[in-house]
XYZ file of C-alpha atoms in Angstrom:
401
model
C 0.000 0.000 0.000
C 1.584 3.366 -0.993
C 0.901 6.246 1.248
C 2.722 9.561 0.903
C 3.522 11.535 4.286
C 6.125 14.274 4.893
C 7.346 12.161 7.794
C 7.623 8.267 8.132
C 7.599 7.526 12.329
C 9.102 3.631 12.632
C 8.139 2.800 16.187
C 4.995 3.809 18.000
C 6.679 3.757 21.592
C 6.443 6.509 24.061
C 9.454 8.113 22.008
C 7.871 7.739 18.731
C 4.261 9.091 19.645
C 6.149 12.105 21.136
C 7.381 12.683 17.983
C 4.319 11.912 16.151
C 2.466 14.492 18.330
C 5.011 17.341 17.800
C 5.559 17.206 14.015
C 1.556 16.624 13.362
C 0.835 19.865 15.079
C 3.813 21.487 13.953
C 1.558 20.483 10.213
C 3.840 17.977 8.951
C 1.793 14.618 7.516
C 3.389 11.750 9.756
C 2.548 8.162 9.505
C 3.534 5.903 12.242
C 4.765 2.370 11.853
C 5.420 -0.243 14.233
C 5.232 -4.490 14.021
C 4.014 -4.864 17.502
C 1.057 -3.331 18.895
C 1.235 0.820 19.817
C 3.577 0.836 23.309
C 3.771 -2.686 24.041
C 7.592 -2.883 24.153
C 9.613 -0.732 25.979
C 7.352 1.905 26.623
C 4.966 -0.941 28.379
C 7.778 -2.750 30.957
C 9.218 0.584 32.477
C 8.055 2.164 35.810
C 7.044 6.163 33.682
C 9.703 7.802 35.804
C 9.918 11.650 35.202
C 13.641 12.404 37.194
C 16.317 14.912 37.274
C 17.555 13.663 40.704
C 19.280 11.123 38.526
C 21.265 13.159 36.117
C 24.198 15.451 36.385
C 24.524 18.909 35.045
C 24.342 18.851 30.723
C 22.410 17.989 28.391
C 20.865 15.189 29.186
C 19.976 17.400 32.462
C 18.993 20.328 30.234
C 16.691 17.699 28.120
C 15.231 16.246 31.351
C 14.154 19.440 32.916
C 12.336 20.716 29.854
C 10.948 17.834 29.269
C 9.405 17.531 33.169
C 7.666 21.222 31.949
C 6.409 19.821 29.254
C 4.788 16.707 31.058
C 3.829 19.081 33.329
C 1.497 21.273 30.580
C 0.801 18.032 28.695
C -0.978 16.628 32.144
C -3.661 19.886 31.433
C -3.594 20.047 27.373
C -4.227 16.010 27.405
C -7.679 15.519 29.400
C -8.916 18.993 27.561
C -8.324 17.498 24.185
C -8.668 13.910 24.084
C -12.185 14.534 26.684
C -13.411 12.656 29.703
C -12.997 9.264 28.161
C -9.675 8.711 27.742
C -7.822 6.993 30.287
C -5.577 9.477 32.701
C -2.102 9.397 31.999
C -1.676 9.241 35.589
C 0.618 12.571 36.610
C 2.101 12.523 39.658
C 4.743 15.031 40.669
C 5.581 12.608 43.966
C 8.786 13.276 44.180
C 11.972 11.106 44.472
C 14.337 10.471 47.727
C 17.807 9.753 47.385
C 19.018 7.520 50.848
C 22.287 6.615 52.166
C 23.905 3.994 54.781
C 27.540 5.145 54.877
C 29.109 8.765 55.739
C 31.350 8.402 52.513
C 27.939 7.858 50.117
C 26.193 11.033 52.352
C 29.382 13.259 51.351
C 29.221 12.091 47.685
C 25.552 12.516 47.371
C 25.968 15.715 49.026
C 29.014 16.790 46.287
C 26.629 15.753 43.533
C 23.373 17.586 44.286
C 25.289 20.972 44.869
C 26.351 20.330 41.727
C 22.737 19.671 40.667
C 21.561 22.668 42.425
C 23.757 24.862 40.239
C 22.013 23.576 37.370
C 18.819 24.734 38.392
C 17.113 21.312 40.131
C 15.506 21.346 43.690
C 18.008 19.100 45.593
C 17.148 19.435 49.381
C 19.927 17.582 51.923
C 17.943 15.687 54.558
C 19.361 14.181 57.665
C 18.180 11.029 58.961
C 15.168 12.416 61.261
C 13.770 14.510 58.144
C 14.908 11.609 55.853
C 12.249 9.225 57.911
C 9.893 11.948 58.475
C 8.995 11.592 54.299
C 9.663 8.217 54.384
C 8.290 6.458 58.293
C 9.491 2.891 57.068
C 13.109 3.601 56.210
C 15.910 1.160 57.526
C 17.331 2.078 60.919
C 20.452 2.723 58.779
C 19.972 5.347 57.091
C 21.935 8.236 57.676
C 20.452 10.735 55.548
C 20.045 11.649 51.487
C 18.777 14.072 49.327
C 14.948 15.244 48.495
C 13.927 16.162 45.144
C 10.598 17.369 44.877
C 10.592 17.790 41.272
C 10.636 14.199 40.460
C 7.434 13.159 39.099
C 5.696 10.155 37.518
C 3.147 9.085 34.837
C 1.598 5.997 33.638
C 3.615 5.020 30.872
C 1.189 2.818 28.162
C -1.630 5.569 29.176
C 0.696 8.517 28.499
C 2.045 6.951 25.087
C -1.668 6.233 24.320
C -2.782 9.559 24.908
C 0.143 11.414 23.191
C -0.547 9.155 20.016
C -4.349 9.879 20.275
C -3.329 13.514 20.135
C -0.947 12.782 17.335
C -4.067 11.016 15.482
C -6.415 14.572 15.677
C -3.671 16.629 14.059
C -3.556 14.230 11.454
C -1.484 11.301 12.170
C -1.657 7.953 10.617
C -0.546 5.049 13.068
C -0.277 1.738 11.777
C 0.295 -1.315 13.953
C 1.705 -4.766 12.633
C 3.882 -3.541 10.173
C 7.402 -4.320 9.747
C 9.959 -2.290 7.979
C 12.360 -4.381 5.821
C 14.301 -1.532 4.002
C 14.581 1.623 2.186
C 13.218 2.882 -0.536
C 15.578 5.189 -2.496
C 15.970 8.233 -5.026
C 17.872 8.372 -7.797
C 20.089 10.614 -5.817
C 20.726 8.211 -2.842
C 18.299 10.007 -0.784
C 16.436 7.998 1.533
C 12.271 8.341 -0.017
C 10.500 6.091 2.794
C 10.054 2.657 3.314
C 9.356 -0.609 2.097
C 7.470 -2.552 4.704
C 5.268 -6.319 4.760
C 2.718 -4.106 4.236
C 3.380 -2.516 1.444
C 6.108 0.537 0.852
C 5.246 4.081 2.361
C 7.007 6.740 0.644
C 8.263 9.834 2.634
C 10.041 12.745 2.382
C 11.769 11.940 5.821
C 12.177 8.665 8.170
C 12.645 8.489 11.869
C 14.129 5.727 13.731
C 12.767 6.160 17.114
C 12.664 2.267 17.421
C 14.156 2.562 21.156
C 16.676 -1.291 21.687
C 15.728 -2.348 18.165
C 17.159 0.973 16.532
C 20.337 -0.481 15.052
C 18.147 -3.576 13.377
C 16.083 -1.005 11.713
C 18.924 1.415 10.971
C 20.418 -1.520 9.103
C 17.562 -2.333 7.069
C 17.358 1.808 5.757
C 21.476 1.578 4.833
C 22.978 3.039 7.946
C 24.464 2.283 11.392
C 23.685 3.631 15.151
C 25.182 2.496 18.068
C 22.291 1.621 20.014
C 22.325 -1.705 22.077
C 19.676 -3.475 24.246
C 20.097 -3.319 28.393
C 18.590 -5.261 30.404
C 16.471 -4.316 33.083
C 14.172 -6.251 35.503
C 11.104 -5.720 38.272
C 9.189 -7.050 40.778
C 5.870 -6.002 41.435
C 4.403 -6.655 44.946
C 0.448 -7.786 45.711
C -1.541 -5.201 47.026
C -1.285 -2.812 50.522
C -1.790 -0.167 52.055
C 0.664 2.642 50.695
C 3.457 3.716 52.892
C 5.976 4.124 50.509
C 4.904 7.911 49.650
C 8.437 8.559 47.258
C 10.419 7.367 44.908
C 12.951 6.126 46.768
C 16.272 4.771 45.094
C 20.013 4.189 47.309
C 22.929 5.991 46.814
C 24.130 3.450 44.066
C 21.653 4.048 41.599
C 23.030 6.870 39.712
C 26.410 5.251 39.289
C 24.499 1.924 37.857
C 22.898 4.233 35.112
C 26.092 5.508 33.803
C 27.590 2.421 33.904
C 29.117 1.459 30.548
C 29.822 -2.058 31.630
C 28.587 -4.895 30.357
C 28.130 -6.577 33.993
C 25.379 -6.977 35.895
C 24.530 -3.788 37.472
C 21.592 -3.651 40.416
C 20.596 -0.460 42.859
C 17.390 -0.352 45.294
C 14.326 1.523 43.660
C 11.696 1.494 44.810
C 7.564 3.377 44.516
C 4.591 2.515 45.120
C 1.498 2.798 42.430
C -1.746 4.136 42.537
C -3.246 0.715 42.876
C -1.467 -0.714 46.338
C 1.121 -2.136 44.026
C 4.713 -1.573 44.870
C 7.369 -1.438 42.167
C 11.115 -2.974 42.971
C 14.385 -2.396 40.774
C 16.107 -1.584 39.403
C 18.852 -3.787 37.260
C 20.718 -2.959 34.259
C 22.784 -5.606 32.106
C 23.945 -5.494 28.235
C 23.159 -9.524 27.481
C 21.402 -8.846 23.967
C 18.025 -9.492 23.870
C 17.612 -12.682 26.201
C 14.290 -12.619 27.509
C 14.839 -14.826 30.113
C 14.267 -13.886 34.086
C 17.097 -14.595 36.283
C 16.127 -15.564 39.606
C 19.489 -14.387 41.039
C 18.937 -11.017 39.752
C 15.700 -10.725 41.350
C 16.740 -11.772 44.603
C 19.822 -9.071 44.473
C 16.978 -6.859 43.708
C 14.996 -7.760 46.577
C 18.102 -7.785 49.347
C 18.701 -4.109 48.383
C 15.015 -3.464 48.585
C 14.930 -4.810 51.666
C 17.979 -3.074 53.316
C 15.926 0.344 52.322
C 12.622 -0.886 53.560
C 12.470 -3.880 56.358
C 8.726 -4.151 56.038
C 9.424 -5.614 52.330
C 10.868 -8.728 53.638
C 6.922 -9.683 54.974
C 5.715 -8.741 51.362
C 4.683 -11.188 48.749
C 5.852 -10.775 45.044
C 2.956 -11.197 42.554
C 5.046 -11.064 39.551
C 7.988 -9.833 37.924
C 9.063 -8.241 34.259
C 11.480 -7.440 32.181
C 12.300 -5.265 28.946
C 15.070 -3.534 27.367
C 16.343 -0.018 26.985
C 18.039 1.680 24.225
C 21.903 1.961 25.883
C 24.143 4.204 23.297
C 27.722 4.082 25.034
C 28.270 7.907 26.158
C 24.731 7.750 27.595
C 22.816 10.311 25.744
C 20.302 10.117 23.458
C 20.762 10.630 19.415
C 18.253 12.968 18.378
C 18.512 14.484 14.850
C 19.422 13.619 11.009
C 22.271 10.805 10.189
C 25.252 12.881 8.313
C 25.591 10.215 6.126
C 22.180 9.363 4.672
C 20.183 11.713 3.678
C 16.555 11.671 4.793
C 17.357 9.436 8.061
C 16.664 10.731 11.119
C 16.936 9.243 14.836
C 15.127 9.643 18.345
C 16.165 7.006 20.358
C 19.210 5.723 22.642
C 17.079 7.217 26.071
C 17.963 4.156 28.028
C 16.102 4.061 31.019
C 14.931 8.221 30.836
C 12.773 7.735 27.490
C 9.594 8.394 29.283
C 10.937 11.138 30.971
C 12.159 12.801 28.319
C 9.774 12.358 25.588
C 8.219 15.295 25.139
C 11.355 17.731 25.120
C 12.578 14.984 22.198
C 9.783 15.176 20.407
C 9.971 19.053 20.099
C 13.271 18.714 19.625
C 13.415 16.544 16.692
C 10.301 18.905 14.746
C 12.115 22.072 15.525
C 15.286 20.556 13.836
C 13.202 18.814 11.341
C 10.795 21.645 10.077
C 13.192 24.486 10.901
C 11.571 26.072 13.897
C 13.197 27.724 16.816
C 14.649 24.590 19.300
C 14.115 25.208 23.771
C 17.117 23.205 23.809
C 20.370 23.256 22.066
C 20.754 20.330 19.593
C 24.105 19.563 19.205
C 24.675 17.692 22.170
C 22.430 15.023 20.595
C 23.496 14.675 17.169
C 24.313 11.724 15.805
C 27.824 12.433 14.581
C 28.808 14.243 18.025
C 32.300 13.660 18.967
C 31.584 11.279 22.303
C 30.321 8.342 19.536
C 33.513 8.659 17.597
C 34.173 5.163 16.683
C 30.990 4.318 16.928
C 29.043 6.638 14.716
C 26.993 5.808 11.925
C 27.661 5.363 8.406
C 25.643 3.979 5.089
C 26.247 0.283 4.447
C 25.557 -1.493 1.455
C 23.060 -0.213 -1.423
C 19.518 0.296 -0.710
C 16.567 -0.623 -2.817
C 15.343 1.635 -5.563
């Protein structure tokens, strides 16, 4: 089936629908592709975190605290356009606690949110009493951490739902179970849209925002990206009462996110959910895209837990998950047009922040796209940037004409 659209969207993710959303009402004709159903990958095994307690001054920082604005305004614009009906996407500005067992980890967390601070995020030192007077249940341990108030939360399948149902009234095409299986090509080299098992979509423009499975697809349109799948697992605890009123994450947890190892990496994080649930991680490991649970991983999961909140050792697990995020190796995400093929675009590589920072990405890539004036500086993001040399992209082979 040929369709013609200004802008070819191949994943229909949180990332992708952000995108979608932006460029529709910026007036460009987008069509969305994905071979799953909308959200159901990463999008739909993450925890919709919205943090800058977990990110040092730059631009993943900068990208992070536009973003929480925009999340912010989009809990308002949402309900008012998509009406009474549509699920809520869930908002929560709960805010997130940093804790600490050791005077060395109090001293480093305290060194990193003054550094925080000077970027412009709330970071509020606690000592122990005020530490347990947000958080009752904390371990006896605990000698302190840092508060950050601006830490906030959303449903993640609702919110990508919603911002693809606002995608749809500007316009938007999105079409699920389709697989893209390569280019399609001008007689100039530039990249015209894509050929797909349903059929080939032309397009003046394509976007990769295909979060772990980037690279495949990058492959398929004549180009590279160095975006690998992490691994990242959680339990999920029956029912209670609530009395975990924060996210709450150890000292460790930042370090695990910038991580660039391979290894098994695992910090305490922990939240509870609107429905009595509570919500335990956090792991990160590079093992491809093995889909199978490691019962060793969740029990170093659940001793951290544990050592933040006693109370968890009575709790019974009902289930646990996995997915994968989008690791690139200097940790930020590639937003913007490949150098080397012409008509290729990317919005992926978020890791474990694409929720988060959806919204500013999505902005980001139509103001770059269509011309218009960018909130945040782009360059940082590109996908030729000097922190991926050696592993930037580059066409491969000959695509289809």
């Amino acid at each position: 089936m040929d369709v013609a659209a200004d802008v070819v969207i191949v994943g229909a993710g949180i990332v992708g629908a952000a995108c979608a959303r932006s460029l529709a009402r910026a007036g460009a004709r987008v069509i969305v592709l994905d071979r799953g159903a909308a959200a159901a990958a990463t999008s739909a095994h993450g925890e919709g975190n919205l943090l800058v307690s977990d990110k040092g001054p730059g631009p993943e920082l900068e990208l992070a605290q536009e973003s929480l604005r925009r999340w912010a305004a989009l809990a308002e614009e949402l309900p008012d356009e998509l009406g009474p009906q549509f699920p809520s996407i869930e908002h929560e500005a709960k805010g997130g606690l940093v804790v600490v067992a050791s005077e060395s980890g109090l001293d480093g967390l305290r060194r990193f949110a003054g550094t925080q601070r000077a970027a412009g995020v709330e970071a509020l030192e606690v000592t122990a009493g005020e530490a347990r007077e947000l958080e009752p249940d904390l371990a006896p341990g605990v000698l302190g951490g840092v508060h950050y108030p601006q830490d906030a939360q959303v449903q993640p399948v609702a919110a990508a739902e919603a911002l693809l149902a606002s995608a749809r009234r500007a316009g938007a095409v999105v079409r699920t179970g389709v697989e893209v299986t390569g280019a399609l090509q001008g007689a100039n080299g530039r990249l015209t849209g894509v050929s797909t098992t349903q059929g080939d979509f032309p397009a003046g423009a394509v976007v990769v925002a295909a979060g772990p499975w980037s690279a495949e697809v990058a492959e398929r349109l004549g180009s590279r990206i160095p975006v690998l799948p992490r691994r990242g697992m959680v339990l999920v605890t029956t029912p209670m009462p609530q009395r975990i009123r924060h996210k709450v994450y150890d000292g460790d947890y930042f370090a695990a996110t910038q991580s660039a190892g391979a290894e098994l990496q695992t910090s305490a994080v922990i939240e509870s959910t609107r429905g009595g649930t509570v919500l335990i991680g956090s792991s990160r490991e590079q093992v491809g895209f093995d889909d199978r649970l490691r019962a060793e991983v969740l029990a170093q999961m659940a001793r951290r837990a544990i050592a933040v909140f006693p109370f968890l050792a009575e709790t019974n697990v009902m289930r646990s998950y996995l997915g994968f995020r989008p690791y690139v190796p200097d940790h930020l995400p590639v937003i913007g047009p490949d150098p080397d093929r012409d008509g290729l675009w990317f919005a992926t590589g978020h890791e474990g922040a694409g929720v988060g920072l959806a919204p500013a990405t999505g902005d980001l890539l139509a103001a770059v796209m269509l011309g218009l004036e960018a909130a945040v500086e782009p360059a940082p993001y590109a996908v030729g940037r000097p922190t991926l040399r050696g592993h930037a992209p580059g066409p491969i082979g000959e695509a289809r004409l």
